[in-house]
Amino acid sequence: MASCTRFLIFAVAASLLASFARADLQYDFYNTSCPGVETLVRDALTEVFAADSTVRAGLLRLHFHDCFVRGCDASIMINSNNGTAEKNADPNLTLRGYEVIEAIKVKVEAACPLVVSCADIMAMAARDAVKFSEGPDYLVETGRRDGNVSMMADALSDLPPADGNVTVLTKVFAVKNLTMKDLVVLSGAHTLGVAHCPSFSYRVHNYTGVGDEDPSMEPEYAEGLNAKCAPDNFASVVPLDTVTTNEFDLGYFQSVYAGKGLLGSDDALRHDSLTGAYVSLMNNASSLDTFFADFAVSMINMGRVGVLTGTDGEIRATCGIYVD
Ligand code: HEM
């Protein structure tokens, strides 16, 4: 009995120590160390978005690609002289907004040197990108620290494939402790932004080898994409949301529901019973509040993936350091 009690005391003490060492994320982490940093970031972004509102989509995607590879640790920002960092991986070649994060970091460093991580700035920027697109405004957790390892191979293995079906995508999300609900809700981020032709043109050129288009696509939509994206067209872009590209709303789910999901991974959502039920719920205008609330929760979940906290990682002055 006594040894059992000792074991319990040890177990409780060990778990307390572990939780202290892990120093979880929290709201207003910089409350005393850099008060006002979230306002500083938001003000800086107000100017950026006034000049180019489309970069909002870029910042949202940047945070996602950061979190899925080695956790939300700003490793996506790191540069490599020999082209082997995460940002050099094929799915990352169309990421945008690096210079925005770097410019904000300069302002934050001027106010509070070596206090605020690049990873937290990226999380705040993603949140603000959504808010400024008329989407939900949510409290962002902070306290992440930056990693200094960035490998192309990790990006290639950990990011979800654009032609993945729900089984594949669910597995990729599960590895990051994210659920099928997170998958369908976060796919709603495609209410903003664009994709380049090579990300989807296989769906409209010779899909099954007989010169056809993906039969799951709404035929006129497929024809339009076929005309716009010749197989050698690498540069043209097409909106992911056929209704409202630059506004955070239900237009993406309405598109998917109507067979106008641009990526294979978008269209796949309506063919699974669980994700399909969510798509059809979101096809109803009265679901906007539900989508907003769900999106905020799933973004917070994603923002916790693999974070470095406490004494792990580092706070660096420049986000895009060269590691090799
Ligand atoms: C479910 C798995 C996902 C897949 C397979 C996927 C794939 C893609 C692809 C292929 C593009 C277009 C790239 C290009 O051709 O330029 C894209 C764009 C985008 N993705 Fe995703 N994505 C997924 C989930 C997410 C999530 C979770 C977010 C954010 C929370 C997100 C945010 C975005 C945004 C905002 C864009 C537009 C970017 C821009 O306009 O620059 N995506 N995604």
Coordinates of C-alpha atoms and ligand atoms in Angstrom, one line a residue:
M1 CA 0.0 0.0 0.0
A2 CA 2.8 2.4 1.0
S3 CA 4.8 1.7 -2.1
C4 CA 1.6 2.1 -4.1
T5 CA 1.1 5.6 -2.5
R6 CA 4.8 6.4 -3.2
F7 CA 4.4 5.4 -6.8
L8 CA 1.3 7.6 -7.1
I9 CA 3.1 10.6 -5.6
F10 CA 6.1 10.0 -8.0
A11 CA 3.7 9.7 -11.0
V12 CA 1.9 12.9 -10.1
A13 CA 5.2 14.8 -9.5
A14 CA 6.6 13.5 -12.8
S15 CA 3.6 14.5 -14.7
L16 CA 3.7 18.0 -13.1
L17 CA 7.4 18.3 -13.9
A18 CA 6.7 17.2 -17.5
S19 CA 3.9 19.7 -17.9
F20 CA 6.1 22.5 -16.5
A21 CA 8.9 21.5 -18.8
R22 CA 6.5 21.4 -21.7
A23 CA 5.1 24.9 -20.9
D24 CA 2.0 24.6 -23.0
L25 CA 0.8 27.3 -25.3
Q26 CA -1.4 30.0 -23.8
Y27 CA -3.4 33.0 -24.6
D28 CA -1.5 36.3 -24.3
F29 CA 1.8 34.6 -23.7
Y30 CA 3.6 37.9 -24.4
N31 CA 1.4 39.9 -22.1
T32 CA 4.4 41.1 -20.0
S33 CA 7.4 40.3 -22.2
C34 CA 6.1 42.1 -25.3
P35 CA 2.8 43.8 -24.6
G36 CA 0.9 44.9 -27.6
V37 CA 2.7 42.5 -30.0
E38 CA -0.6 41.2 -31.5
T39 CA -1.8 44.8 -32.2
L40 CA 1.6 45.5 -33.8
V41 CA 1.3 42.5 -36.0
R42 CA -2.3 43.4 -36.9
D43 CA -1.5 47.0 -37.7
A44 CA 1.4 45.9 -39.9
L45 CA -0.9 43.5 -41.8
T46 CA -3.5 46.2 -42.2
E47 CA -1.1 48.0 -44.4
V48 CA 0.1 44.9 -46.2
F49 CA -3.5 43.8 -47.0
A50 CA -4.5 47.3 -48.2
A51 CA -1.8 47.0 -50.9
D52 CA -2.5 43.4 -51.8
S53 CA -5.5 41.5 -50.3
T54 CA -4.6 38.3 -52.1
V55 CA -1.6 37.7 -49.9
R56 CA -4.0 36.8 -47.1
A57 CA -4.5 33.4 -48.7
G58 CA -0.7 33.0 -48.9
L59 CA -0.3 33.6 -45.2
L60 CA -3.0 31.2 -44.2
R61 CA -1.4 28.4 -46.3
L62 CA 2.1 29.3 -45.0
H63 CA 1.0 28.6 -41.4
F64 CA -0.6 25.2 -42.5
H65 CA 2.5 24.1 -44.4
D66 CA 4.7 25.2 -41.4
C67 CA 2.6 23.2 -38.9
F68 CA 2.4 20.0 -40.9
V69 CA 6.2 19.7 -41.2
R70 CA 8.1 19.4 -37.9
G71 CA 5.3 21.3 -36.2
C72 CA 4.4 25.0 -36.1
D73 CA 8.1 26.0 -35.6
A74 CA 8.7 28.4 -38.6
S75 CA 11.0 25.8 -40.2
I76 CA 9.2 26.6 -43.5
M77 CA 10.9 30.0 -43.3
I78 CA 14.5 28.6 -43.3
N79 CA 16.7 28.9 -46.3
S80 CA 19.1 26.4 -47.7
N81 CA 22.1 27.2 -50.0
N82 CA 21.9 23.8 -51.6
G83 CA 18.1 23.8 -52.0
T84 CA 17.2 21.1 -49.5
A85 CA 15.0 23.0 -47.1
E86 CA 11.3 22.5 -46.7
K87 CA 10.6 25.5 -48.8
N88 CA 12.4 23.8 -51.7
A89 CA 10.0 20.9 -51.8
D90 CA 7.7 20.8 -54.8
P91 CA 4.4 21.4 -52.9
N92 CA 6.0 24.5 -51.3
L93 CA 7.2 26.1 -54.4
T94 CA 3.9 28.1 -54.8
L95 CA 3.8 29.3 -51.1
R96 CA 3.8 33.0 -50.7
G97 CA 4.0 35.6 -48.0
Y98 CA 7.5 34.8 -46.7
E99 CA 8.6 38.5 -47.1
V100 CA 5.5 39.6 -45.1
I101 CA 6.5 37.5 -42.1
E102 CA 10.0 38.7 -42.4
A103 CA 9.0 42.4 -42.5
I104 CA 6.7 42.0 -39.5
K105 CA 9.5 40.2 -37.7
V106 CA 11.7 43.3 -38.2
K107 CA 9.1 45.5 -36.6
V108 CA 8.6 43.1 -33.7
E109 CA 12.3 42.8 -33.1
A110 CA 12.5 46.6 -33.0
A111 CA 9.9 46.6 -30.2
C112 CA 11.0 43.5 -28.3
P113 CA 14.3 42.0 -29.4
L114 CA 14.6 38.2 -29.2
V115 CA 11.3 37.7 -27.4
V116 CA 8.6 36.7 -30.0
S117 CA 9.0 33.6 -32.2
C118 CA 8.6 33.6 -35.9
A119 CA 6.2 30.6 -35.4
D120 CA 3.9 32.8 -33.3
I121 CA 4.0 35.6 -35.8
M122 CA 3.0 33.1 -38.5
A123 CA 0.1 31.9 -36.3
M124 CA -1.1 35.5 -35.7
A125 CA -0.7 36.4 -39.4
A126 CA -2.9 33.4 -40.4
R127 CA -5.5 34.4 -37.9
D128 CA -5.5 38.0 -39.1
A129 CA -5.6 36.9 -42.7
V130 CA -8.9 35.1 -41.9
K131 CA -10.3 38.0 -39.9
F132 CA -9.5 40.6 -42.6
S133 CA -11.2 38.3 -45.2
E134 CA -14.4 38.7 -43.3
G135 CA -13.9 35.4 -41.5
P136 CA -13.9 34.5 -37.8
D137 CA -11.7 36.4 -35.4
Y138 CA -10.4 34.0 -32.7
L139 CA -7.9 34.2 -29.9
V140 CA -4.6 32.7 -31.0
E141 CA -2.5 30.7 -28.6
T142 CA 1.1 31.7 -28.3
G143 CA 4.4 30.6 -26.7
R144 CA 5.8 28.6 -29.7
R145 CA 9.5 28.6 -30.2
D146 CA 11.4 28.2 -33.5
G147 CA 13.0 25.2 -34.9
N148 CA 16.3 25.4 -36.8
V149 CA 16.0 22.1 -38.8
S150 CA 14.3 22.3 -42.2
M151 CA 14.4 19.3 -44.6
M152 CA 12.8 19.0 -48.0
A153 CA 12.2 15.3 -47.4
D154 CA 10.0 16.0 -44.4
A155 CA 7.8 18.3 -46.5
L156 CA 7.5 15.7 -49.2
S157 CA 6.4 13.0 -46.7
D158 CA 4.2 15.0 -44.4
L159 CA 2.1 17.3 -46.5
P160 CA -1.3 16.0 -47.8
P161 CA -1.4 15.1 -51.6
A162 CA -3.6 17.2 -53.8
D163 CA -5.1 14.1 -55.4
G164 CA -5.7 12.3 -52.1
N165 CA -9.0 10.6 -51.3
V166 CA -10.5 11.0 -47.8
T167 CA -8.9 7.8 -46.5
V168 CA -5.5 9.1 -47.5
L169 CA -6.1 12.6 -46.2
T170 CA -7.6 11.4 -42.9
K171 CA -4.4 9.4 -42.3
V172 CA -2.1 12.3 -43.0
F173 CA -4.2 14.5 -40.6
A174 CA -4.3 11.7 -38.0
V175 CA -0.5 11.6 -37.9
K176 CA -0.7 15.3 -36.7
N177 CA -3.4 14.4 -34.1
L178 CA -6.0 16.1 -36.3
T179 CA -9.4 14.5 -36.9
M180 CA -11.5 13.9 -39.9
K181 CA -13.6 16.9 -38.8
D182 CA -10.5 19.0 -38.7
L183 CA -9.8 17.8 -42.3
V184 CA -13.1 18.9 -43.7
V185 CA -13.3 22.1 -41.7
L186 CA -9.7 23.2 -42.5
S187 CA -10.2 22.4 -46.2
G188 CA -12.6 25.3 -45.9
A189 CA -9.5 27.5 -46.0
H190 CA -9.8 27.0 -49.7
T191 CA -12.5 29.6 -49.6
L192 CA -9.5 31.9 -50.2
G193 CA -6.9 31.8 -52.9
V194 CA -5.9 30.1 -56.0
A195 CA -4.2 27.0 -57.4
H196 CA -1.8 26.7 -60.3
C197 CA -2.9 24.5 -63.3
P198 CA -0.4 21.7 -62.6
S199 CA -2.1 21.1 -59.2
F200 CA -5.3 19.9 -60.8
S201 CA -4.9 19.7 -64.6
Y202 CA -4.6 15.9 -64.6
R203 CA -8.3 16.0 -63.7
V204 CA -9.2 17.6 -67.0
H205 CA -6.7 16.0 -69.5
N206 CA -6.9 12.3 -70.2
Y207 CA -8.1 11.5 -66.7
T208 CA -8.6 7.8 -67.3
G209 CA -6.4 7.5 -70.4
V210 CA -9.2 8.0 -73.0
G211 CA -8.9 11.7 -73.4
D212 CA -11.6 12.4 -70.8
E213 CA -12.1 14.6 -67.8
D214 CA -12.8 13.5 -64.2
P215 CA -16.4 12.3 -64.4
S216 CA -17.0 13.6 -60.8
M217 CA -16.6 17.2 -62.0
E218 CA -19.5 19.3 -63.2
P219 CA -19.0 19.0 -67.0
E220 CA -19.0 22.7 -67.9
Y221 CA -16.7 23.5 -65.1
A222 CA -14.3 20.8 -66.3
E223 CA -14.4 22.1 -69.8
G224 CA -13.6 25.6 -68.7
L225 CA -10.6 24.3 -66.8
N226 CA -9.5 22.2 -69.7
A227 CA -9.5 25.3 -72.0
K228 CA -7.7 27.4 -69.4
C229 CA -5.0 24.9 -68.4
A230 CA -3.2 23.3 -71.4
P231 CA -1.0 20.5 -70.2
D232 CA 2.1 22.7 -70.6
N233 CA 0.6 25.6 -68.7
F234 CA 2.4 25.9 -65.4
A235 CA 1.7 29.6 -64.7
S236 CA -2.0 30.2 -64.8
V237 CA -4.1 30.2 -61.6
V238 CA -7.7 29.3 -60.9
P239 CA -9.7 30.2 -57.8
L240 CA -10.3 27.4 -55.3
D241 CA -13.7 28.9 -54.5
T242 CA -15.8 29.5 -57.6
V243 CA -18.1 31.8 -55.8
T244 CA -16.0 34.4 -53.9
T245 CA -12.2 34.0 -54.1
N246 CA -11.1 36.6 -51.7
E247 CA -13.8 36.4 -49.1
F248 CA -13.9 33.9 -46.2
D249 CA -17.4 32.4 -46.5
L250 CA -19.2 29.2 -47.5
G251 CA -18.4 29.7 -51.2
Y252 CA -15.8 26.8 -51.1
F253 CA -18.3 24.3 -49.8
Q254 CA -20.9 25.5 -52.2
S255 CA -18.4 24.9 -55.0
V256 CA -17.5 21.4 -53.8
Y257 CA -21.2 20.5 -53.3
A258 CA -21.9 21.5 -56.9
G259 CA -19.0 19.3 -58.3
K260 CA -16.8 22.3 -58.7
G261 CA -14.1 21.3 -56.2
L262 CA -10.9 22.3 -58.0
L263 CA -8.4 19.9 -56.4
G264 CA -8.9 16.2 -56.2
S265 CA -8.7 16.5 -52.4
D266 CA -11.5 19.1 -52.4
D267 CA -13.9 17.0 -54.6
A268 CA -13.0 13.9 -52.5
L269 CA -14.7 15.4 -49.5
R270 CA -18.2 15.1 -50.9
H271 CA -17.7 11.4 -51.7
D272 CA -17.2 10.2 -48.1
S273 CA -20.3 9.9 -46.0
L274 CA -18.9 11.9 -43.0
T275 CA -17.1 14.7 -44.8
G276 CA -19.8 14.7 -47.4
A277 CA -22.4 15.4 -44.7
Y278 CA -20.4 18.4 -43.6
V279 CA -20.1 19.7 -47.1
S280 CA -23.8 19.4 -47.6
L281 CA -24.5 21.1 -44.3
M282 CA -22.2 24.0 -45.3
N283 CA -24.0 24.3 -48.6
N284 CA -26.7 26.0 -46.6
A285 CA -26.2 29.7 -46.1
S286 CA -27.5 29.4 -42.5
S287 CA -24.4 27.4 -41.6
L288 CA -22.0 30.3 -41.8
D289 CA -21.8 30.7 -38.0
T290 CA -21.2 27.0 -37.5
F291 CA -18.4 27.1 -40.1
F292 CA -16.8 30.1 -38.4
A293 CA -16.9 28.5 -35.0
D294 CA -15.6 25.1 -36.3
F295 CA -12.8 26.8 -38.3
A296 CA -11.6 28.7 -35.2
V297 CA -11.4 25.5 -33.2
S298 CA -9.6 23.5 -35.9
M299 CA -7.1 26.3 -36.5
I300 CA -6.3 26.3 -32.8
N301 CA -5.9 22.5 -33.0
M302 CA -3.6 22.9 -36.0
G303 CA -1.6 25.6 -34.3
R304 CA -0.7 23.1 -31.5
V305 CA 0.8 20.5 -33.8
G306 CA 4.3 19.6 -32.8
V307 CA 5.1 22.9 -31.1
L308 CA 8.4 23.6 -29.4
T309 CA 7.8 25.4 -26.0
G310 CA 9.6 26.2 -22.8
T311 CA 13.3 25.8 -23.3
D312 CA 13.1 23.9 -26.6
G313 CA 14.0 25.5 -29.8
E314 CA 15.0 29.2 -30.1
I315 CA 13.8 32.7 -30.6
R316 CA 15.8 34.0 -33.6
A317 CA 16.1 37.6 -34.9
T318 CA 15.6 36.6 -38.6
C319 CA 13.1 34.0 -39.6
G320 CA 14.7 33.0 -42.9
I321 CA 18.2 32.1 -41.6
Y322 CA 20.4 29.9 -43.8
V323 CA 21.1 26.6 -42.2
D324 CA 23.5 25.2 -44.8
Ligands
HEM1 C1 -6.7 18.8 -47.0 C2 -5.5 18.8 -47.5 C3 -5.0 19.9 -48.4 C4 -4.5 19.8 -49.6 C5 -4.2 18.5 -50.4 C6 -4.2 21.1 -50.1 C7 -3.6 21.4 -51.3 C8 -3.4 22.7 -51.8 C9 -3.0 23.0 -53.2 C10 -2.5 22.0 -54.2 C11 -3.1 24.3 -53.3 C12 -2.7 25.1 -54.6 C13 -1.2 25.3 -54.8 C14 -1.0 25.9 -56.1 O1 -1.2 25.3 -57.1 O2 -0.6 27.1 -56.2 C15 -3.6 24.9 -52.1 C16 -3.9 26.2 -51.9 C17 -4.2 26.8 -50.7 N1 -4.4 26.1 -49.5 FE1 -4.5 24.1 -49.3 N2 -4.5 22.0 -49.1 C18 -5.0 21.4 -48.1 C19 -5.4 21.9 -46.9 C20 -5.3 23.2 -46.5 C21 -5.4 23.8 -45.2 C22 -5.6 22.9 -44.0 C23 -5.2 25.1 -45.3 C24 -5.2 26.2 -44.2 C25 -5.7 26.0 -43.0 C26 -5.0 25.4 -46.7 C27 -4.9 26.7 -47.2 C28 -4.7 27.0 -48.6 C29 -4.9 28.3 -49.2 C30 -5.3 29.5 -48.4 C31 -4.5 28.2 -50.5 C32 -4.4 29.3 -51.5 C33 -3.0 29.9 -51.5 C34 -2.8 31.0 -52.4 O3 -3.7 31.6 -53.0 O4 -1.6 31.4 -52.5 N3 -5.0 24.3 -47.4 N4 -3.8 23.9 -51.2

